Amino acid sequence: MQADSKSTEHLPLPFGFWLLAVGCWLLAVGCWLLAVGCWLLAVGCWLLAFGFWLLAVGCWLLAVGCWLDMVCVGFYFVWE
């Protein structure tokens, strides 16, 4: 063999392989960001549901407090 013959062992990768590698890396990053977004959405929905539950409990306690206030005021006027 001649000394100046080109061997295929030392050729750089074609440009398409670099684009493929970058595309796969971007796809992996996009999937990871999608997973993080879905997790944050799930946490946000749980917090929203918990907030509505606290709102319902607060409204129920307000209604019970108003009812007790009316009963106590009624008893006050009855016993006076």
Coordinates of C-alpha atoms in Angstrom, one line a residue:
M1 CA 0.0 0.0 0.0
Q2 CA 1.1 3.5 -0.6
A3 CA 1.9 5.8 2.3
D4 CA -0.3 8.7 1.0
S5 CA -3.4 6.6 0.5
K6 CA -6.4 7.6 2.6
S7 CA -7.7 5.2 5.1
T8 CA -11.3 5.2 6.1
E9 CA -10.4 4.8 9.8
H10 CA -9.5 8.5 10.2
L11 CA -12.2 10.2 8.2
P12 CA -14.4 12.6 10.1
L13 CA -18.1 11.7 10.6
P14 CA -20.4 13.0 7.9
F15 CA -22.3 16.1 8.6
G16 CA -25.6 14.1 8.7
F17 CA -24.4 12.0 11.7
W18 CA -23.7 15.2 13.6
L19 CA -27.2 16.5 12.8
L20 CA -28.6 13.2 13.9
A21 CA -26.7 13.3 17.2
V22 CA -27.8 16.9 17.9
G23 CA -31.4 16.0 16.9
C24 CA -31.4 13.0 19.3
W25 CA -30.0 15.2 22.1
L26 CA -32.6 17.9 21.5
L27 CA -35.3 15.2 21.5
A28 CA -34.1 13.8 24.8
V29 CA -34.0 17.3 26.4
G30 CA -37.5 18.0 25.0
C31 CA -38.9 14.8 26.5
W32 CA -37.3 15.6 29.8
L33 CA -38.8 19.1 29.8
L34 CA -42.2 17.6 28.9
A35 CA -41.9 15.2 31.9
V36 CA -41.0 18.1 34.2
G37 CA -43.9 20.1 32.8
C38 CA -46.4 17.2 33.4
W39 CA -45.1 16.8 36.9
L40 CA -45.6 20.5 37.6
L41 CA -49.0 20.4 36.1
A42 CA -49.9 17.4 38.4
V43 CA -48.6 19.3 41.4
G44 CA -50.5 22.4 40.4
C45 CA -53.8 20.5 39.9
W46 CA -53.3 18.9 43.3
L47 CA -52.7 22.3 44.9
L48 CA -55.8 23.7 43.1
A49 CA -57.9 20.9 44.4
F50 CA -56.6 21.3 47.9
G51 CA -57.4 25.1 47.7
F52 CA -60.9 24.4 46.6
W53 CA -61.3 21.9 49.5
L54 CA -60.0 24.5 51.9
L55 CA -62.5 27.0 50.4
A56 CA -65.3 24.5 50.9
V57 CA -64.4 23.8 54.5
G58 CA -64.1 27.6 55.1
C59 CA -67.6 28.2 53.7
W60 CA -69.0 25.4 55.7
L61 CA -67.5 26.7 58.9
L62 CA -68.8 30.2 58.1
A63 CA -72.3 28.8 57.6
V64 CA -72.1 26.9 60.9
G65 CA -70.8 30.0 62.6
C66 CA -73.6 32.1 61.2
W67 CA -76.2 29.5 62.3
L68 CA -74.8 29.3 65.8
D69 CA -74.7 33.0 66.0
M70 CA -78.4 33.2 65.1
V71 CA -79.3 30.4 67.6
C72 CA -77.3 32.2 70.4
V73 CA -78.9 35.6 69.6
G74 CA -82.3 33.9 69.5
F75 CA -81.7 32.3 72.9
Y76 CA -80.5 35.6 74.3
F77 CA -83.7 37.3 73.3
V78 CA -85.8 34.5 74.5
W79 CA -84.2 34.3 77.9
E80 CA -84.1 38.1 78.5

